[in-house]
Short mmCIF file of C-alpha atoms in Angstrom, two decimals:
data_model
loop_
_atom_site.label_atom_id
_atom_site.label_comp_id
_atom_site.label_asym_id
_atom_site.label_seq_id
_atom_site.Cartn_x
_atom_site.Cartn_y
_atom_site.Cartn_z
CA UNK L 88 5.05 -25.52 -11.20
CA UNK L 89 7.09 -28.19 -9.45
CA UNK L 90 6.54 -29.81 -6.11
CA UNK L 91 8.49 -28.46 -3.17
CA UNK L 92 9.31 -29.64 0.31
CA UNK L 93 7.07 -27.73 2.73
CA UNK L 94 8.85 -25.35 5.10
CA UNK L 95 8.75 -25.73 8.87
CA UNK L 96 5.17 -25.31 10.01
CA UNK L 97 3.80 -26.96 6.83
CA UNK L 98 3.89 -30.72 7.58
CA UNK L 99 1.62 -31.73 4.69
CA UNK L 100 3.95 -33.22 2.01
CA UNK L 101 1.19 -32.85 -0.58
CA UNK L 102 0.61 -29.17 0.18
CA UNK L 103 1.82 -27.88 -3.18
CA UNK L 104 -0.44 -30.23 -5.15
CA UNK L 105 -3.41 -29.48 -2.90
CA UNK L 106 -2.86 -25.74 -3.20
CA UNK L 107 -2.49 -25.95 -6.98
CA UNK L 108 -5.70 -27.96 -7.30
CA UNK L 109 -7.57 -25.46 -5.14
CA UNK L 110 -6.26 -22.50 -7.15
CA UNK L 111 -7.14 -24.15 -10.47
CA UNK L 112 -10.68 -24.78 -9.21
CA UNK L 113 -11.07 -21.15 -8.15
CA UNK L 114 -9.64 -19.86 -11.43
CA UNK L 115 -12.07 -22.06 -13.38
CA UNK L 116 -14.96 -20.45 -11.48
CA UNK L 117 -14.21 -17.17 -13.24
CA UNK L 118 -15.59 -13.89 -12.00
CA UNK L 119 -17.43 -14.10 -8.68
CA UNK L 120 -19.66 -11.21 -7.69
CA UNK L 121 -19.52 -9.85 -4.16
CA UNK L 122 -21.85 -7.66 -2.14
CA UNK L 123 -22.75 -4.17 -3.30
CA UNK L 124 -21.13 -1.32 -1.37
CA UNK L 125 -22.55 -1.16 2.17
CA UNK L 126 -23.06 2.58 1.72
CA UNK L 127 -23.77 4.53 -1.45
CA UNK L 128 -21.12 6.89 -2.80
CA UNK L 129 -21.49 9.88 -0.48
CA UNK L 130 -19.97 13.27 0.14
CA UNK L 131 -18.86 12.78 3.79
CA UNK L 132 -16.69 9.77 2.87
CA UNK L 133 -15.27 11.67 -0.10
CA UNK L 134 -14.42 14.64 2.12
CA UNK L 135 -12.63 12.45 4.66
CA UNK L 136 -10.66 10.63 1.95
CA UNK L 137 -9.76 13.85 0.14
CA UNK L 138 -8.55 15.44 3.38
CA UNK L 139 -6.44 12.40 4.26
CA UNK L 140 -4.92 12.21 0.77
CA UNK L 141 -4.46 15.94 0.28
CA UNK L 142 -6.79 15.93 -2.75
CA UNK L 143 -7.94 19.53 -3.21
CA UNK L 144 -9.83 19.02 -6.50
CA UNK L 145 -13.10 20.97 -6.02
CA UNK L 146 -14.92 18.66 -8.45
CA UNK L 147 -14.94 16.08 -5.66
CA UNK L 148 -16.25 18.18 -2.78
CA UNK L 149 -17.56 21.59 -3.95
CA UNK L 150 -21.09 21.39 -5.36
CA UNK L 151 -20.91 24.82 -7.02
CA UNK L 152 -17.57 24.16 -8.71
CA UNK L 153 -18.68 20.68 -9.71
CA UNK L 154 -21.91 22.02 -11.26
CA UNK L 155 -19.83 24.30 -13.47
CA UNK L 156 -17.42 21.49 -14.39
CA UNK L 157 -17.46 19.02 -17.21
CA UNK L 158 -19.52 16.46 -15.27
CA UNK L 159 -22.10 18.92 -13.95
CA UNK L 160 -22.13 17.32 -10.50
CA UNK L 161 -19.85 16.06 -7.75
CA UNK L 162 -17.94 12.92 -8.70
CA UNK L 163 -15.88 10.62 -6.50
CA UNK L 164 -12.09 10.49 -6.91
CA UNK L 165 -11.34 7.44 -9.10
CA UNK L 166 -8.65 6.22 -6.72
CA UNK L 167 -11.35 5.76 -4.06
CA UNK L 168 -12.85 2.83 -5.97
CA UNK L 169 -11.65 0.15 -3.54
CA UNK L 170 -12.86 2.16 -0.53
CA UNK L 171 -16.54 1.68 -1.30
CA UNK L 172 -16.48 -2.12 -1.15
CA UNK L 173 -13.53 -2.78 1.16
CA UNK L 174 -14.29 -5.54 3.71
CA UNK L 175 -14.88 -4.55 7.32
CA UNK L 176 -13.61 -6.33 10.42
CA UNK L 177 -16.74 -8.49 10.61
CA UNK L 178 -16.40 -9.75 7.04
CA UNK L 179 -16.96 -8.48 3.50
CA UNK L 180 -18.65 -5.07 3.70
CA UNK L 181 -19.10 -5.72 7.43
CA UNK L 182 -21.60 -8.49 6.72
CA UNK L 183 -20.36 -11.89 8.00
CA UNK L 184 -23.00 -13.76 6.02
CA UNK L 185 -21.39 -12.71 2.73
CA UNK L 186 -19.88 -15.50 0.66
CA UNK L 187 -16.51 -13.77 0.31
CA UNK L 188 -14.35 -14.05 -2.79
CA UNK L 189 -12.54 -16.82 -4.71
CA UNK L 190 -9.18 -15.82 -3.25
CA UNK L 191 -10.14 -16.20 0.42
CA UNK L 192 -9.59 -19.94 0.80
CA UNK L 193 -6.39 -19.86 -1.29
CA UNK L 194 -4.90 -17.24 1.05
CA UNK L 195 -6.24 -19.13 4.08
CA UNK L 196 -4.56 -22.34 2.85
CA UNK L 197 -1.26 -20.52 2.57
CA UNK L 198 -1.65 -19.08 6.08
CA UNK L 199 -2.40 -22.53 7.49
CA UNK L 200 0.74 -23.93 5.83
CA UNK L 201 2.98 -21.32 7.44
CA UNK L 202 3.10 -18.77 4.61
CA UNK L 203 1.88 -16.01 6.92
CA UNK L 204 4.04 -13.18 5.62
CA UNK L 205 2.51 -10.97 2.95
CA UNK L 206 3.76 -8.09 0.85
CA UNK L 207 1.96 -6.44 -2.04
CA UNK L 208 4.01 -6.50 -5.24
CA UNK L 209 1.63 -5.05 -7.86
CA UNK L 210 -1.49 -2.91 -7.81
CA UNK L 211 -2.68 -1.56 -11.14
CA UNK L 212 -6.00 0.26 -11.46
CA UNK L 213 -7.82 1.46 -14.58
CA UNK L 214 -10.95 3.60 -14.58
CA UNK L 215 -13.79 3.61 -17.09
CA UNK L 216 -15.73 6.50 -15.61
CA UNK L 217 -16.32 8.52 -12.44
CA UNK L 218 -18.73 7.34 -9.76
CA UNK L 219 -21.51 9.76 -8.83
CA UNK L 220 -23.21 10.34 -5.50
CA UNK L 221 -25.77 7.66 -4.69
CA UNK L 222 -24.24 4.83 -6.73
CA UNK L 223 -23.46 1.52 -5.02
CA UNK L 224 -20.71 -0.28 -6.94
CA UNK L 225 -20.51 -4.07 -6.91
CA UNK L 226 -17.11 -5.88 -6.95
CA UNK L 227 -16.48 -9.01 -8.97
CA UNK L 228 -13.28 -10.93 -8.18
CA UNK L 229 -11.44 -13.40 -10.37
CA UNK L 230 -8.38 -15.41 -9.31
CA UNK L 231 -5.99 -15.25 -12.27
CA UNK L 232 -2.70 -16.75 -11.15
CA UNK L 233 -0.69 -18.76 -8.63
CA UNK L 234 3.05 -19.03 -9.04
CA UNK L 235 5.48 -20.84 -6.80
CA UNK L 236 7.07 -21.90 -4.71
CA UNK L 237 9.66 -19.18 -5.30
CA UNK L 238 12.82 -18.37 -3.39
CA UNK L 239 12.87 -14.65 -2.53
CA UNK L 240 14.85 -12.39 -0.21
CA UNK L 241 11.91 -12.51 2.19
CA UNK L 242 11.70 -16.30 2.20
CA UNK L 243 10.05 -19.05 0.19
CA UNK L 244 6.61 -18.06 -1.03
CA UNK L 245 3.85 -18.04 -3.61
CA UNK L 246 2.73 -15.15 -5.80
CA UNK L 247 -1.07 -14.88 -5.89
CA UNK L 248 -2.72 -12.67 -8.53
CA UNK L 249 -6.34 -11.62 -8.82
CA UNK L 250 -8.47 -9.09 -10.66
CA UNK L 251 -11.33 -7.06 -9.26
CA UNK L 252 -13.86 -5.37 -11.57
CA UNK L 253 -16.39 -2.90 -10.21
CA UNK L 254 -19.81 -2.51 -11.80
CA UNK L 255 -22.58 0.00 -11.23
CA UNK L 256 -26.02 -0.93 -12.54
CA UNK L 257 -24.36 -3.48 -14.80
CA UNK L 258 -21.84 -1.03 -16.27
CA UNK L 259 -18.12 -1.55 -15.68
CA UNK L 260 -16.62 1.47 -13.90
CA UNK L 261 -13.12 0.33 -12.83
CA UNK L 262 -10.69 -2.60 -12.73
CA UNK L 263 -7.76 -3.56 -10.53
CA UNK L 264 -4.99 -6.13 -10.86
CA UNK L 265 -3.55 -7.07 -7.46
CA UNK L 266 -0.63 -9.39 -6.73
CA UNK L 267 0.84 -10.39 -3.38
CA UNK L 268 3.72 -12.55 -2.26
CA UNK L 269 2.69 -14.90 0.54
CA UNK L 270 5.95 -16.04 2.09
CA UNK L 271 7.18 -18.20 4.93
CA UNK L 272 8.97 -15.84 7.34
CA UNK L 273 11.71 -18.21 8.45
CA UNK L 274 14.34 -17.16 10.94
CA UNK L 275 17.22 -15.18 9.49
CA UNK L 276 20.60 -16.41 10.68
CA UNK L 277 23.16 -13.74 11.48
CA UNK L 278 26.62 -13.71 13.00
CA UNK L 279 28.24 -10.84 14.90
CA UNK L 280 30.52 -10.18 11.93
CA UNK L 281 27.95 -10.44 9.13
CA UNK L 282 25.07 -8.07 8.42
CA UNK L 283 22.37 -9.69 6.31
CA UNK L 284 21.00 -7.65 3.39
CA UNK L 285 17.83 -5.80 4.37
CA UNK L 286 15.01 -7.59 2.48
CA UNK L 287 12.71 -4.59 1.97
CA UNK L 288 15.00 -2.16 0.22
CA UNK L 289 13.43 0.66 -1.81
CA UNK L 290 13.10 0.68 -5.58
CA UNK L 291 15.45 3.44 -6.73
CA UNK L 292 14.80 5.01 -10.14
CA UNK L 293 15.36 8.30 -11.97
CA UNK L 294 12.57 9.95 -9.97
CA UNK L 295 13.75 8.87 -6.52
CA UNK L 296 17.57 8.61 -6.78
CA UNK L 297 18.06 12.19 -5.51
CA UNK L 298 16.07 11.35 -2.35
CA UNK L 299 18.16 8.29 -1.45
CA UNK L 300 21.38 10.10 -2.27
CA UNK L 301 20.27 12.73 0.24
CA UNK L 302 19.48 10.12 2.87
CA UNK L 303 23.00 8.72 2.49
CA UNK L 304 24.27 12.25 3.26
CA UNK L 305 21.94 12.76 6.20
CA UNK L 306 19.61 15.08 4.24
CA UNK L 307 15.84 14.87 3.90
CA UNK L 308 15.34 16.07 0.33
CA UNK L 309 11.94 17.14 -1.03
CA UNK L 310 11.37 17.43 -4.76
CA UNK L 311 10.57 20.93 -6.06
CA UNK L 312 9.27 21.99 -9.46
CA UNK L 313 12.00 23.93 -11.24
CA UNK L 314 9.38 26.19 -12.86
CA UNK L 315 6.55 26.97 -10.42
CA UNK L 316 8.46 26.02 -7.26
CA UNK L 317 5.82 23.71 -5.80
CA UNK L 318 7.08 20.99 -3.48
CA UNK L 319 5.86 17.44 -3.90
CA UNK L 320 6.31 14.07 -2.23
CA UNK L 321 6.42 11.28 -3.23
CA UNK L 322 8.62 12.52 -6.07
CA UNK L 323 7.47 12.11 -9.64
CA UNK L 324 8.38 12.99 -13.22
CA UNK L 325 5.79 15.76 -13.77
CA UNK L 326 4.64 18.69 -11.62
CA UNK L 327 0.93 18.16 -10.78
CA UNK L 328 0.34 21.93 -10.76
CA UNK L 329 1.99 23.29 -13.91
CA UNK L 330 2.83 20.00 -15.71
CA UNK L 331 6.50 20.95 -15.99
CA UNK L 332 9.09 18.17 -16.19
CA UNK L 333 11.77 20.44 -14.74
CA UNK L 334 12.69 19.46 -11.22
CA UNK L 335 15.08 20.19 -8.41
CA UNK L 336 14.89 19.74 -4.63
CA UNK L 337 15.13 21.47 -1.26
CA UNK L 338 16.54 20.08 1.98
CA UNK L 339 13.83 19.92 4.63
CA UNK L 340 14.41 20.91 8.25
CA UNK L 341 13.98 17.32 9.38
CA UNK L 342 11.17 18.18 11.78
CA UNK L 343 7.51 17.26 11.56
CA UNK L 344 4.49 15.99 13.44
CA UNK L 345 2.22 12.95 13.26
CA UNK L 346 -0.64 13.61 10.84
CA UNK L 347 -2.00 10.04 11.11
CA UNK L 348 -0.58 6.66 12.01
CA UNK L 349 -1.18 2.91 12.27
CA UNK L 350 0.31 0.29 14.58
CA UNK L 351 1.43 -2.82 12.71
CA UNK L 352 0.95 -6.11 14.57
CA UNK L 353 0.72 -8.80 11.85
CA UNK L 354 1.96 -10.28 9.62
CA UNK L 355 5.62 -10.46 10.68
CA UNK L 356 7.94 -8.15 8.73
CA UNK L 357 11.56 -9.25 8.26
CA UNK L 358 13.91 -6.82 9.96
CA UNK L 359 11.23 -5.41 12.29
CA UNK L 360 9.97 -6.41 15.70
CA UNK L 361 6.20 -6.08 15.96
CA UNK L 362 4.27 -4.11 17.03
CA UNK L 363 5.64 -0.88 15.57
CA UNK L 364 4.11 2.42 14.52
CA UNK L 365 4.11 3.82 10.98
CA UNK L 366 3.12 7.47 10.63
CA UNK L 367 2.17 9.95 7.95
CA UNK L 368 4.41 12.84 9.00
CA UNK L 369 3.37 16.42 8.22
CA UNK L 370 6.43 18.52 7.42
CA UNK L 371 6.48 22.30 8.01
CA UNK L 372 7.51 22.64 4.36
CA UNK L 373 3.93 21.62 3.45
CA UNK L 374 4.25 18.00 2.31
CA UNK L 375 3.75 14.66 4.05
CA UNK L 376 6.04 11.67 4.22
CA UNK L 377 5.54 8.12 5.53
CA UNK L 378 7.96 6.57 7.97
CA UNK L 379 8.28 4.33 11.02
CA UNK L 380 8.34 5.96 14.46
CA UNK L 381 11.11 4.44 16.59
CA UNK L 382 12.66 4.87 20.05
CA UNK L 383 9.25 4.95 21.71
CA UNK L 384 6.43 2.50 22.42
CA UNK L 385 3.67 2.43 19.79
CA UNK L 386 1.15 3.32 22.52
CA UNK L 387 2.96 6.65 23.01
CA UNK L 388 2.43 7.73 19.40
CA UNK L 389 -0.46 10.13 18.82
CA UNK L 390 -1.83 12.70 16.39
CA UNK L 391 0.17 15.92 16.55
CA UNK L 392 3.18 14.29 18.22
CA UNK L 393 6.33 16.31 17.34
CA UNK L 394 9.01 14.30 15.54
CA UNK L 395 12.44 14.67 14.08
CA UNK L 396 14.07 12.56 11.41
CA UNK L 397 16.89 10.15 12.18
CA UNK L 398 18.91 7.91 9.90
CA UNK L 399 19.55 4.23 10.62
CA UNK L 400 21.87 1.83 8.81
CA UNK L 401 19.85 -1.26 7.84
CA UNK L 402 22.60 -3.16 6.01
CA UNK L 403 25.97 -2.46 4.43
CA UNK L 404 24.41 -0.40 1.63
CA UNK L 405 21.08 0.93 2.88
CA UNK L 406 20.23 3.78 5.24
CA UNK L 407 16.57 4.50 6.06
CA UNK L 408 15.04 7.78 7.29
CA UNK L 409 13.02 7.05 10.44
CA UNK L 410 11.30 9.29 12.96
CA UNK L 411 11.85 9.75 16.68
CA UNK L 412 10.01 11.87 19.27
CA UNK L 413 11.16 15.49 19.40
CA UNK L 414 11.43 17.48 22.59
CA UNK L 415 9.15 20.52 22.51
#
């Protein structure tokens, strides 16, 4: 890594060297254990998570079906692994006396230097086995990389990478690689005649191209299995019901209602004025889609609010589907 001039808001000319030294010290510390889950793996939390995620697997919630299954008992969905040890508002696991993790002061140093923007770039999880009711997993965090400063479409920033391994009674049960870009959200200069490229454009691939082609035509397309007919969103290469790779799509009505939502306040997001609401929208076709709710104050958004899709040009090449209140 090479030294860089600090951006506005980062007056320390030695910031890069200080940050690098701090990161190297934390990486040398290796794996640092955190607090065990504040609550044991339990059925009520599994039920809430499964309902929110649309996970209907009876092995996670139905004791009778689970007893007849391969595990002989209820097991937690593997993708819940981070839920059990996620920090609360008062600190790690809701316990402010906890020592935290080796990434905390690295991220805090970046915040203090003006790199307050953050966007996740990678999250890769692997699972060794299912968690069972009553277990209390313990996270162990290891800082594995710091790269930067880098010039990106969002602004100058640093990529920070860490690994979390979860253990239960000394046995490894899951691992996660997580990488974020901490960037300096400088002001974007525009002129009346020039539209700057939108910095958060979607990743378009073979699975999602049909969706964005539909958006460009003013259509909200939902992927459908060409064999069993099941609808699914987000789109993917394989039907989760019949495992077919055949796929087509239907055009949704463009109406929906708020299933759940959050109001984003911080960090700043290029191209958006905070606060703004982001909703999980329940479509009458039976699937859910995530999108920002616009043309109303965030305080007006609520569960069950009727919505309709709208399409907004974000730059010369990108149109985004957004949601606006619908008259009932």
